[in-house]
PDB file of C-alpha atoms and ligand atoms in Angstrom:
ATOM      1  CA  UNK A  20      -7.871  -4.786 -28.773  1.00  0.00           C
ATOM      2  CA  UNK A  21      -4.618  -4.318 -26.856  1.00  0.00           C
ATOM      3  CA  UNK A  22      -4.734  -5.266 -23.070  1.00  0.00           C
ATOM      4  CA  UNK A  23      -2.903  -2.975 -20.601  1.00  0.00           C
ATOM      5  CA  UNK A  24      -2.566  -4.063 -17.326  1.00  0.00           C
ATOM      6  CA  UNK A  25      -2.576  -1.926 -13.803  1.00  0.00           C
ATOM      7  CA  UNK A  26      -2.304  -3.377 -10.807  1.00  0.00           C
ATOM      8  CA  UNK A  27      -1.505  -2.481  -7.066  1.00  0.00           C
ATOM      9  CA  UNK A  28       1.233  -4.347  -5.393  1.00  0.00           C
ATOM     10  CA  UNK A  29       0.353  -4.749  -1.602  1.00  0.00           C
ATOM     11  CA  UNK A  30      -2.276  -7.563  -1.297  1.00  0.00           C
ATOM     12  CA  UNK A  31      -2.575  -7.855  -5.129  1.00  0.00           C
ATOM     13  CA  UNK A  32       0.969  -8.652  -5.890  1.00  0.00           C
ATOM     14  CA  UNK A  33       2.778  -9.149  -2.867  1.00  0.00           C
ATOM     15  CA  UNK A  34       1.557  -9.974   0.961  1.00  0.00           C
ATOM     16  CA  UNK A  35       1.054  -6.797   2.736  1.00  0.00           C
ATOM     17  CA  UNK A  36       4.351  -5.636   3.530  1.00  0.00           C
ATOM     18  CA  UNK A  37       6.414  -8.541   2.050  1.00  0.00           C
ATOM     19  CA  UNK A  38       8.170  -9.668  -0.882  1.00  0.00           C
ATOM     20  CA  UNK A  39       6.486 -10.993  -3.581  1.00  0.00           C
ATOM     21  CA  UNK A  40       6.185 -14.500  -3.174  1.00  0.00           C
ATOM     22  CA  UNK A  41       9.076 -16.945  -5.357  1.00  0.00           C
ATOM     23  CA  UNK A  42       6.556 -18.940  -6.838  1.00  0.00           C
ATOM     24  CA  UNK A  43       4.384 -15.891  -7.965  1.00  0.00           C
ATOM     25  CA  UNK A  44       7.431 -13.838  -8.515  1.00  0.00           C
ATOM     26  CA  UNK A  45       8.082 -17.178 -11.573  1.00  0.00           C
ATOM     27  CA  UNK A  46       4.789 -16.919 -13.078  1.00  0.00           C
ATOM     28  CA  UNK A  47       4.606 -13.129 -13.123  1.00  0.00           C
ATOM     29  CA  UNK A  48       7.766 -13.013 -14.922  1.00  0.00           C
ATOM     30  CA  UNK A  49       7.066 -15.383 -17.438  1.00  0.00           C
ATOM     31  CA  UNK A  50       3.506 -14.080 -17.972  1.00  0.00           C
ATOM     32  CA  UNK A  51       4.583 -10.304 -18.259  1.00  0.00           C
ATOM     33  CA  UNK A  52       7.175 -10.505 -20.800  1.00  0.00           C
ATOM     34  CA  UNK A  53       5.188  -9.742 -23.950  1.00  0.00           C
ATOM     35  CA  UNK A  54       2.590  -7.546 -21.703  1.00  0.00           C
ATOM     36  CA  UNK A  55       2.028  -3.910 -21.416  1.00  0.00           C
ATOM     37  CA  UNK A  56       1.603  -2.913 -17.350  1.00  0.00           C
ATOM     38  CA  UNK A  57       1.845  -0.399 -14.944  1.00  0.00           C
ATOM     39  CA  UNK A  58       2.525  -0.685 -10.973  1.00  0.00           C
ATOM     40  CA  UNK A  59       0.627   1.563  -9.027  1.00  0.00           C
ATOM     41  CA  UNK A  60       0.743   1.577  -4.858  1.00  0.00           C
ATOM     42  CA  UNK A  61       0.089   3.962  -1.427  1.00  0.00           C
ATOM     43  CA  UNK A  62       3.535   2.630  -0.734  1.00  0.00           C
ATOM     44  CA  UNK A  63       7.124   4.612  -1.518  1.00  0.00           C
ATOM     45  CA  UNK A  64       9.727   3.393  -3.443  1.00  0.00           C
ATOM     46  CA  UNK A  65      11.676   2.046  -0.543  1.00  0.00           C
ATOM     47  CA  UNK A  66       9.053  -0.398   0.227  1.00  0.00           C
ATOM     48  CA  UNK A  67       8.066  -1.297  -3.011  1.00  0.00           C
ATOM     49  CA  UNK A  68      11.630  -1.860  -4.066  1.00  0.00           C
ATOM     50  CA  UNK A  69      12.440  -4.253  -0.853  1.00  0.00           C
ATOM     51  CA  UNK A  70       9.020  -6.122  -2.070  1.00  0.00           C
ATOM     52  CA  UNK A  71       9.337  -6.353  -5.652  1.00  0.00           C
ATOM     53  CA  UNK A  72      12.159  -7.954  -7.506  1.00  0.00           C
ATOM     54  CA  UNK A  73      13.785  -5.853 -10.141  1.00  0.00           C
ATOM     55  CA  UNK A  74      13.211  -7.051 -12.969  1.00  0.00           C
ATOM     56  CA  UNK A  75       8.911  -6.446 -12.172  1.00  0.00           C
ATOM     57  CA  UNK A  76       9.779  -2.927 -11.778  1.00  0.00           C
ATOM     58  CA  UNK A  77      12.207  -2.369 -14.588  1.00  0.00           C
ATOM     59  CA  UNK A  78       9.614  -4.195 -16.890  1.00  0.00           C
ATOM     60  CA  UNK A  79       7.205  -1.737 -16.465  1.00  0.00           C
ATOM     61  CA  UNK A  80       5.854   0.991 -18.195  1.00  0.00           C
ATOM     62  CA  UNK A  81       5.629   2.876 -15.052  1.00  0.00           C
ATOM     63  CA  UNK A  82       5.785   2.827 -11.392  1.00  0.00           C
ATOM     64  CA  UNK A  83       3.215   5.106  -9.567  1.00  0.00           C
ATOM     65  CA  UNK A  84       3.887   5.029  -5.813  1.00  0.00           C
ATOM     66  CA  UNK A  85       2.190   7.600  -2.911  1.00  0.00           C
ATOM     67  CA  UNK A  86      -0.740   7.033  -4.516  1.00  0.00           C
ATOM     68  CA  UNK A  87       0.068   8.052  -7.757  1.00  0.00           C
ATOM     69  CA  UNK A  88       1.869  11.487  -6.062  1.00  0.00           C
ATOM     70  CA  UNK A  89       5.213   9.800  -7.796  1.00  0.00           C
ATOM     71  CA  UNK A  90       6.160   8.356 -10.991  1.00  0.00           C
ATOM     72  CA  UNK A  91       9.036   6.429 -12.117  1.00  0.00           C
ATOM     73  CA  UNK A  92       9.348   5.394 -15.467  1.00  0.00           C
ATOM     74  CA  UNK A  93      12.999   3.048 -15.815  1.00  0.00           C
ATOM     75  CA  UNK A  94      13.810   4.424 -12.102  1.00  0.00           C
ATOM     76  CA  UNK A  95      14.060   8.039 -13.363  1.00  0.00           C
ATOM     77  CA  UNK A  96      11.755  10.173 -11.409  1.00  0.00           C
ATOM     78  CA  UNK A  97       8.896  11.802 -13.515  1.00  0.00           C
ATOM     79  CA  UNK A  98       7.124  14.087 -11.039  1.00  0.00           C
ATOM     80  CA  UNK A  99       6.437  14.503  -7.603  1.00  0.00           C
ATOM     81  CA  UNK A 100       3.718  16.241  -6.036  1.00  0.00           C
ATOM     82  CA  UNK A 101       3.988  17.905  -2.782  1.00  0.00           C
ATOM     83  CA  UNK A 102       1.798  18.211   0.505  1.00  0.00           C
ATOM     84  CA  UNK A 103       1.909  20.181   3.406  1.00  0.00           C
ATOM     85  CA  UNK A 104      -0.535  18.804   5.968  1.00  0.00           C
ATOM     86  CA  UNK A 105      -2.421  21.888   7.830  1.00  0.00           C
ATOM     87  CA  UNK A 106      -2.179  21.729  11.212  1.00  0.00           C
ATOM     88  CA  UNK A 107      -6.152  21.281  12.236  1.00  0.00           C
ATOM     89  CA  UNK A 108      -5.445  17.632  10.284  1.00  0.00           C
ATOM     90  CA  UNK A 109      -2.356  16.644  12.313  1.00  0.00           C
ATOM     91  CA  UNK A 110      -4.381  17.729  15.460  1.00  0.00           C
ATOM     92  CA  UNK A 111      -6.771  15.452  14.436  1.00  0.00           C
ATOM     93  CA  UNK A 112      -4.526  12.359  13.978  1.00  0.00           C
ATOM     94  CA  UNK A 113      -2.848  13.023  16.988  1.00  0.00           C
ATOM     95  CA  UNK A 114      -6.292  13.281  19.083  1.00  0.00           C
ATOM     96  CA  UNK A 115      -7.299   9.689  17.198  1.00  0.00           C
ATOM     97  CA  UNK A 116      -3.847   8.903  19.056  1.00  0.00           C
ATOM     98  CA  UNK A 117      -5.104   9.736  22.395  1.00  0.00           C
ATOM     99  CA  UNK A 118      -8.752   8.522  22.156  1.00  0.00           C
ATOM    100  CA  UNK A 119      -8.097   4.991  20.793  1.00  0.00           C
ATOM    101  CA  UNK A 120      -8.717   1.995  22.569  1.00  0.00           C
ATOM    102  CA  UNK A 121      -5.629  -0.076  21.138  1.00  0.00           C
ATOM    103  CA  UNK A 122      -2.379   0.188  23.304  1.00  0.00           C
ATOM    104  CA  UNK A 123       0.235  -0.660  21.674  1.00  0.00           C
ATOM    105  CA  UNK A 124       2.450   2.038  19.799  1.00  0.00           C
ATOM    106  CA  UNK A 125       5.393   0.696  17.598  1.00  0.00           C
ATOM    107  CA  UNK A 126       6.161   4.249  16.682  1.00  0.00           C
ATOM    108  CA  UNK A 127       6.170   6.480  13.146  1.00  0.00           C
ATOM    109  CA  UNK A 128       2.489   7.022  13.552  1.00  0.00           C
ATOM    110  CA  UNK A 129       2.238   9.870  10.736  1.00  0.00           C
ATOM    111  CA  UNK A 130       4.357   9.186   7.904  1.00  0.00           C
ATOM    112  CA  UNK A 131       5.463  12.127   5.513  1.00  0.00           C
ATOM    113  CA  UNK A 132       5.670  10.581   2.239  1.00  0.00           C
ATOM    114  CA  UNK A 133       5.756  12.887  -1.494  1.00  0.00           C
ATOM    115  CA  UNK A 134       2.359  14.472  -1.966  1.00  0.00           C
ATOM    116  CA  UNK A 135       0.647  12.186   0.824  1.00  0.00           C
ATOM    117  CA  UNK A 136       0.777  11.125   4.503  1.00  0.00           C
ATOM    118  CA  UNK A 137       0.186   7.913   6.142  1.00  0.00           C
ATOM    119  CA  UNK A 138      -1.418   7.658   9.373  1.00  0.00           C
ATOM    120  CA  UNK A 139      -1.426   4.331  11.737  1.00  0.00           C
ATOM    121  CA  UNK A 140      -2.508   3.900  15.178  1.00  0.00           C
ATOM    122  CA  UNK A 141      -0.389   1.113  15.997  1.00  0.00           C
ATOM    123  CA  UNK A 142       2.588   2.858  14.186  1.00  0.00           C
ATOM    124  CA  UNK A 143       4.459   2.201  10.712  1.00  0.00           C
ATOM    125  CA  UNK A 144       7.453   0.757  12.900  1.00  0.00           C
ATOM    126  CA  UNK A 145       4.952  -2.705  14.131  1.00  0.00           C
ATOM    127  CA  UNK A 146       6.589  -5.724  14.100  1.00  0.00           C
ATOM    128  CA  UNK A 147       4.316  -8.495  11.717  1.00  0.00           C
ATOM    129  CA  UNK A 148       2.759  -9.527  14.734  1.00  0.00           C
ATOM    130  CA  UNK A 149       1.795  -6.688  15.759  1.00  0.00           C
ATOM    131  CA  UNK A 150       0.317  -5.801  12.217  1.00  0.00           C
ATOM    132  CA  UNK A 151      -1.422  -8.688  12.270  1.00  0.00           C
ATOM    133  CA  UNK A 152      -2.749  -7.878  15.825  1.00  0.00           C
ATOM    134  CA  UNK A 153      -3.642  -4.263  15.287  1.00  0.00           C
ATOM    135  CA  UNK A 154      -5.620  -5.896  11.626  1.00  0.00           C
ATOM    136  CA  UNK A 155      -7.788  -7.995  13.769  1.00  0.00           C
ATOM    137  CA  UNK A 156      -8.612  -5.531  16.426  1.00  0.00           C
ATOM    138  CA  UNK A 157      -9.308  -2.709  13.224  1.00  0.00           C
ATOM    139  CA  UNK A 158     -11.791  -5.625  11.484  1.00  0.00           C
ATOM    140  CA  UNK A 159     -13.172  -6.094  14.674  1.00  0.00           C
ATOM    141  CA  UNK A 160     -14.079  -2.478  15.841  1.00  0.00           C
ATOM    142  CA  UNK A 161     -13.695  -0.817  12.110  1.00  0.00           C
ATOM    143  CA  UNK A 162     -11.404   2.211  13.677  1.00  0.00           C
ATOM    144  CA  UNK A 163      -9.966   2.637  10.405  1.00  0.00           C
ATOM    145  CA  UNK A 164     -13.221   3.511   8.526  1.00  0.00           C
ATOM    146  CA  UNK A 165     -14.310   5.679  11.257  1.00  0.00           C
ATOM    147  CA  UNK A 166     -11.452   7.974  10.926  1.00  0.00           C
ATOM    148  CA  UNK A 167     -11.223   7.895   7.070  1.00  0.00           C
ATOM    149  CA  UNK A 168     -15.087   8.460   7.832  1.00  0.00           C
ATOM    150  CA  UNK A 169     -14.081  11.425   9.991  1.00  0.00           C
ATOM    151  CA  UNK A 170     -11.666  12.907   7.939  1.00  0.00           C
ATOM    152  CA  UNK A 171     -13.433  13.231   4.523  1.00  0.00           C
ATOM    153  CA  UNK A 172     -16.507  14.504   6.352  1.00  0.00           C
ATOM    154  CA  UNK A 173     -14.616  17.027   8.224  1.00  0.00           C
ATOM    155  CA  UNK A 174     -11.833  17.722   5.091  1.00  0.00           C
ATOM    156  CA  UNK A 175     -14.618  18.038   2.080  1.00  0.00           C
ATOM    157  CA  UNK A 176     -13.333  19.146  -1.089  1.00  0.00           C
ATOM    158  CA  UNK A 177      -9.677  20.180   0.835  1.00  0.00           C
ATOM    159  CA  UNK A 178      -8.533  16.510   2.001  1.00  0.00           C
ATOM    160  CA  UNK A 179      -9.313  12.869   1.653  1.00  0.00           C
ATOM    161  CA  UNK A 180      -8.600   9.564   3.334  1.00  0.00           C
ATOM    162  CA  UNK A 181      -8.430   6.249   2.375  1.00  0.00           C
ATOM    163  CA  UNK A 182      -7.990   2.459   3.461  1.00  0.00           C
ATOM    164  CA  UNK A 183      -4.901   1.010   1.645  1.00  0.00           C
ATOM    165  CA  UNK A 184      -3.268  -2.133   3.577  1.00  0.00           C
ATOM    166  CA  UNK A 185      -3.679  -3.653   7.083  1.00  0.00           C
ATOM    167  CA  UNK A 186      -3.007  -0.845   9.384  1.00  0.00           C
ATOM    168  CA  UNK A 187      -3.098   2.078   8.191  1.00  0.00           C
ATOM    169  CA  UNK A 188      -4.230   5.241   6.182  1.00  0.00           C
ATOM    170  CA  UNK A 189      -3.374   7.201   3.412  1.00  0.00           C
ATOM    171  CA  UNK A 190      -4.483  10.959   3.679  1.00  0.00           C
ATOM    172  CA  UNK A 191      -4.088  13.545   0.911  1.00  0.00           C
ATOM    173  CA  UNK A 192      -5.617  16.652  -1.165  1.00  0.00           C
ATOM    174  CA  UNK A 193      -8.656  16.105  -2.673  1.00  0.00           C
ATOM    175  CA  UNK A 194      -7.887  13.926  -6.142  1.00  0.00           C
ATOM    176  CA  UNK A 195      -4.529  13.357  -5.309  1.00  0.00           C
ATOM    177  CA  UNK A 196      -5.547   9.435  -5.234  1.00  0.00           C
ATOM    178  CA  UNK A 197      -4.339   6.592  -7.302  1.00  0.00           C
ATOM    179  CA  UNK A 198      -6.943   7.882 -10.111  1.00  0.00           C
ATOM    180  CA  UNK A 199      -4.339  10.555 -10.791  1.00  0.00           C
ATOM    181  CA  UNK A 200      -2.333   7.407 -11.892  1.00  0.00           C
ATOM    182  CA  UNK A 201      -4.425   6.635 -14.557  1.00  0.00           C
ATOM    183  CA  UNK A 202      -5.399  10.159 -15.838  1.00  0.00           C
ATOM    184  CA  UNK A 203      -1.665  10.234 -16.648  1.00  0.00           C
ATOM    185  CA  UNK A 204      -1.636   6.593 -18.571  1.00  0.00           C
ATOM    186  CA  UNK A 205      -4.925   7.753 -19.976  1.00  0.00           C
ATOM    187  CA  UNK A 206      -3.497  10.485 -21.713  1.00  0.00           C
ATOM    188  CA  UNK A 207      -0.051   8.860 -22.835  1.00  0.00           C
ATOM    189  CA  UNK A 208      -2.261   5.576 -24.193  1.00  0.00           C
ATOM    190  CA  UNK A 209      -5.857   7.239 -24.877  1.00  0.00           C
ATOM    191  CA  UNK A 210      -8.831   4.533 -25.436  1.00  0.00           C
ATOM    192  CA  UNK A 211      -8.620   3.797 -29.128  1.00  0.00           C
ATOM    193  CA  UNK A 212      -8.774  -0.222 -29.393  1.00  0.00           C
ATOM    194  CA  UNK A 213      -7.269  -0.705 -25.499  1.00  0.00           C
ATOM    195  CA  UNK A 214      -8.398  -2.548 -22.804  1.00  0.00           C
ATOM    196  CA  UNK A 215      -7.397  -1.937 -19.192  1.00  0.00           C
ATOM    197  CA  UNK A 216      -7.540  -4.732 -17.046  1.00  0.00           C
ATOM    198  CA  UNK A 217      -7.016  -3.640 -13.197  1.00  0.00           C
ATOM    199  CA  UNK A 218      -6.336  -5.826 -10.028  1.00  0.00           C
ATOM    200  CA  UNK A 219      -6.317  -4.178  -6.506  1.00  0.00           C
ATOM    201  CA  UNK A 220      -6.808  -5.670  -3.154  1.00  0.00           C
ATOM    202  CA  UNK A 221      -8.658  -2.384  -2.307  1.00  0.00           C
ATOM    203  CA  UNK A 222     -11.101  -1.798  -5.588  1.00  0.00           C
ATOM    204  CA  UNK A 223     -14.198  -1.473  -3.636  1.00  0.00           C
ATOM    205  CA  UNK A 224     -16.207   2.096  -2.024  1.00  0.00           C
ATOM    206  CA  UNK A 225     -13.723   3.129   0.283  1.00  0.00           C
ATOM    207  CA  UNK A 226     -10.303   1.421  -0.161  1.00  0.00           C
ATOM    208  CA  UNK A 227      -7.562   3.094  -1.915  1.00  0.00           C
ATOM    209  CA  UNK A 228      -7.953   1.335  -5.256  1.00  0.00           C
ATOM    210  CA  UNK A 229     -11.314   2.450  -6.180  1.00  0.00           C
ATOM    211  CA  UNK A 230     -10.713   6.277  -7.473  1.00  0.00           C
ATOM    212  CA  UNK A 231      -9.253   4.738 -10.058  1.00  0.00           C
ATOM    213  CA  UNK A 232     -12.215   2.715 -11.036  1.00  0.00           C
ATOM    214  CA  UNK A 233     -13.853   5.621 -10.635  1.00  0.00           C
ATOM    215  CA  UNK A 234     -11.669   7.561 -12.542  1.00  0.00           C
ATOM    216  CA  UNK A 235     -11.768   4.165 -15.724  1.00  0.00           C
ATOM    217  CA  UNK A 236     -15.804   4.861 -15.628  1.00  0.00           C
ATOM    218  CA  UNK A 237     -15.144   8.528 -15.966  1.00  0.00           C
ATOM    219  CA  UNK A 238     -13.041   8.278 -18.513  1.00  0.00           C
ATOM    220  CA  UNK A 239     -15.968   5.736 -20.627  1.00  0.00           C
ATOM    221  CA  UNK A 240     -12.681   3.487 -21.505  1.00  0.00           C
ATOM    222  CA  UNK A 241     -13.006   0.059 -21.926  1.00  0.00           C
ATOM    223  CA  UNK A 242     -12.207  -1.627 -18.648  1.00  0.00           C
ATOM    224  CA  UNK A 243     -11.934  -4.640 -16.733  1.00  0.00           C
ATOM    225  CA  UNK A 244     -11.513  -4.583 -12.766  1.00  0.00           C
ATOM    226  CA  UNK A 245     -10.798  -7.166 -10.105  1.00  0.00           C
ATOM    227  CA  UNK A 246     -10.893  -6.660  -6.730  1.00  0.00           C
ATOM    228  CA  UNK A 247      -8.671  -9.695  -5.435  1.00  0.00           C
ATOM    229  CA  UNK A 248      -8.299 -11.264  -1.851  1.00  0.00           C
ATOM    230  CA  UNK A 249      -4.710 -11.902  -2.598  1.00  0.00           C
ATOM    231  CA  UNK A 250      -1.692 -12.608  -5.282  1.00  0.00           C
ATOM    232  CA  UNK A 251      -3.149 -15.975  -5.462  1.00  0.00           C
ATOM    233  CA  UNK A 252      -6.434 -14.584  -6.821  1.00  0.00           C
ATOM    234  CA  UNK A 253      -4.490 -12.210  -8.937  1.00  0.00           C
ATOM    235  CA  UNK A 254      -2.671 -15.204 -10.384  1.00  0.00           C
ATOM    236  CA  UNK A 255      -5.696 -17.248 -11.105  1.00  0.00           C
ATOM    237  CA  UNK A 256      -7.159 -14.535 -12.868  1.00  0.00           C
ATOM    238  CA  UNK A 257      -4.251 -14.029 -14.726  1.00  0.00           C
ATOM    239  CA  UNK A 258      -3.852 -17.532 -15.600  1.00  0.00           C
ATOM    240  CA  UNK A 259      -7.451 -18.330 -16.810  1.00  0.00           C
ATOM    241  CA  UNK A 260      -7.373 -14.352 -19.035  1.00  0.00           C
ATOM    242  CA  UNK A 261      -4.206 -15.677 -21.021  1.00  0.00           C
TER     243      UNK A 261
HETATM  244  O1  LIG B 310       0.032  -0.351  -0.801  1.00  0.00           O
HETATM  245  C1  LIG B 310      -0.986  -0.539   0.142  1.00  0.00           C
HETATM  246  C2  LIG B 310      -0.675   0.104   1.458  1.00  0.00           C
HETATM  247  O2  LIG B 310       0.468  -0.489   2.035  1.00  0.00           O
HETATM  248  C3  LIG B 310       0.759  -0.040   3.294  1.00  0.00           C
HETATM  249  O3  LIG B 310      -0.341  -0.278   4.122  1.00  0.00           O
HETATM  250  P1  LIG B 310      -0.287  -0.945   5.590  1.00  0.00           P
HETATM  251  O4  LIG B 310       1.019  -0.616   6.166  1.00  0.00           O
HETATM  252  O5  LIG B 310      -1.450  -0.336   6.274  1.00  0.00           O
HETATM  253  O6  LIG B 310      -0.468  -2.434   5.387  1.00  0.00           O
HETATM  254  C4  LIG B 310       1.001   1.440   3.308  1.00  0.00           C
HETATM  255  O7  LIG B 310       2.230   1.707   2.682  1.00  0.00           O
HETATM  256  C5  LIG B 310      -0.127   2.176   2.625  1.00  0.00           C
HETATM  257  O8  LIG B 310       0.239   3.525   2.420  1.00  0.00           O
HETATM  258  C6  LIG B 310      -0.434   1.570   1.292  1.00  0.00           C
HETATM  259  O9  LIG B 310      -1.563   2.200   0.755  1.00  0.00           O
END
């Protein structure tokens, strides 16, 4: 059986928002020479190439960022899908703006990014502390879930929302998610005598890394899936799956 590996990068490979860590950053490069993976994030390439050291991303098979909306394969673009956010949804976000209880704004609240948009009430531009600040207040009063809540009731079959990192959203068309992502390495690997093994911060009902579970049960392929705390976790799994 031939392993394949998918895994997120914020909170499964990297701290939210950071660069992967120098001691992790050793062990993943020693551990993924002779391996087969795919990197697949809510996050554009910007951020994923500030977090991720080069040779992680030119080492694998693919890079899926937006959600799966782009793929890179050897830092040549693949496709891009496209969205166009309808009004009534901005409205929306901008009304979640008004209403909330939290008071700080960093600014870049709705993000446009290929195919997707990201929405955060303390605003993309937050400092770490104020990431961290907004995170605590969100676990504390569950804002975030309310409006994903919101927004796939309201959106059905036309939009959907989902928790990705520590202060924000990511909104798209319906199926537009990260199981996209592995539709696409589905059909270039198929199931014959593979194994996917995948790690994701968010793999559980409601975060942004559980379509493509979904999508792996769907499918009937053989699967493995870990829903990690952090790149610690990820590494221990790693470590004891040699
Ligand atoms: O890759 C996980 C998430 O990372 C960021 O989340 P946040 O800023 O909320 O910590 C965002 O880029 C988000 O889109 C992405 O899903």
């Amino acid at each position: 059986m031939k392993n394949i590996y998918l895994f997120d990068v914020d909170g499964t490979l990297t701290p939210a928002r950071r660069q992967m860590r120098a001691a992790f950053k050793k062990f993943f490069v020693k551990w993924s020479k002779d391996k087969i993976y795919y990197l697949i994030t809510g996050s554009d390439l910007k951020k994923i190439w500030y977090q991720t050291p080069e040779g992680v991303l030119f080492n694998a098979r693919g890079v899926f960022t937006c959600m799966g909306n782009v793929l890179y394969i050897q830092g040549e673009k693949i496709y891009e899908n496209k969205f166009d956010p309808p009004r009534r949804l901005l409205n929306h976000l901008n009304r979640f703006l008004d209403k909330t209880g939290y008071v700080i704004r960093a600014g870049n609240h709705i993000e446009n990014r290929p195919g997707m948009i990201n929405f955060s009430i303390v605003g993309r531009n937050a400092t770490h502390m104020q990431r961290e600040g907004y995170y605590t207040y969100d676990c504390r009063v569950k804002e975030r879930e309310n409006i994903a809540n919101f927004i796939n009731e309201n959106f059905k079959d036309e939009i959907e929302a989902s928790i990705g990192g520590k202060i924000s959203i990511d909104i798209y068309p319906s199926g537009n998610h990260k199981g996209q992502a592995f539709q696409w390495i589905h059909h270039k690997l198929g199931s014959n005598n593979v194994h996917y093994n995948f790690f994701g911060d968010q793999a559980k009902p409601g975060g942004n890394d559980w379509d493509l579970v979904q999508e792996m049960n769907k499918l009937k392929v053989s699967h493995s899936y870990y829903c990690v705390r952090d790149y610690k976790e990820t590494q221990r799994i790693l470590m004891s799956n040699k």
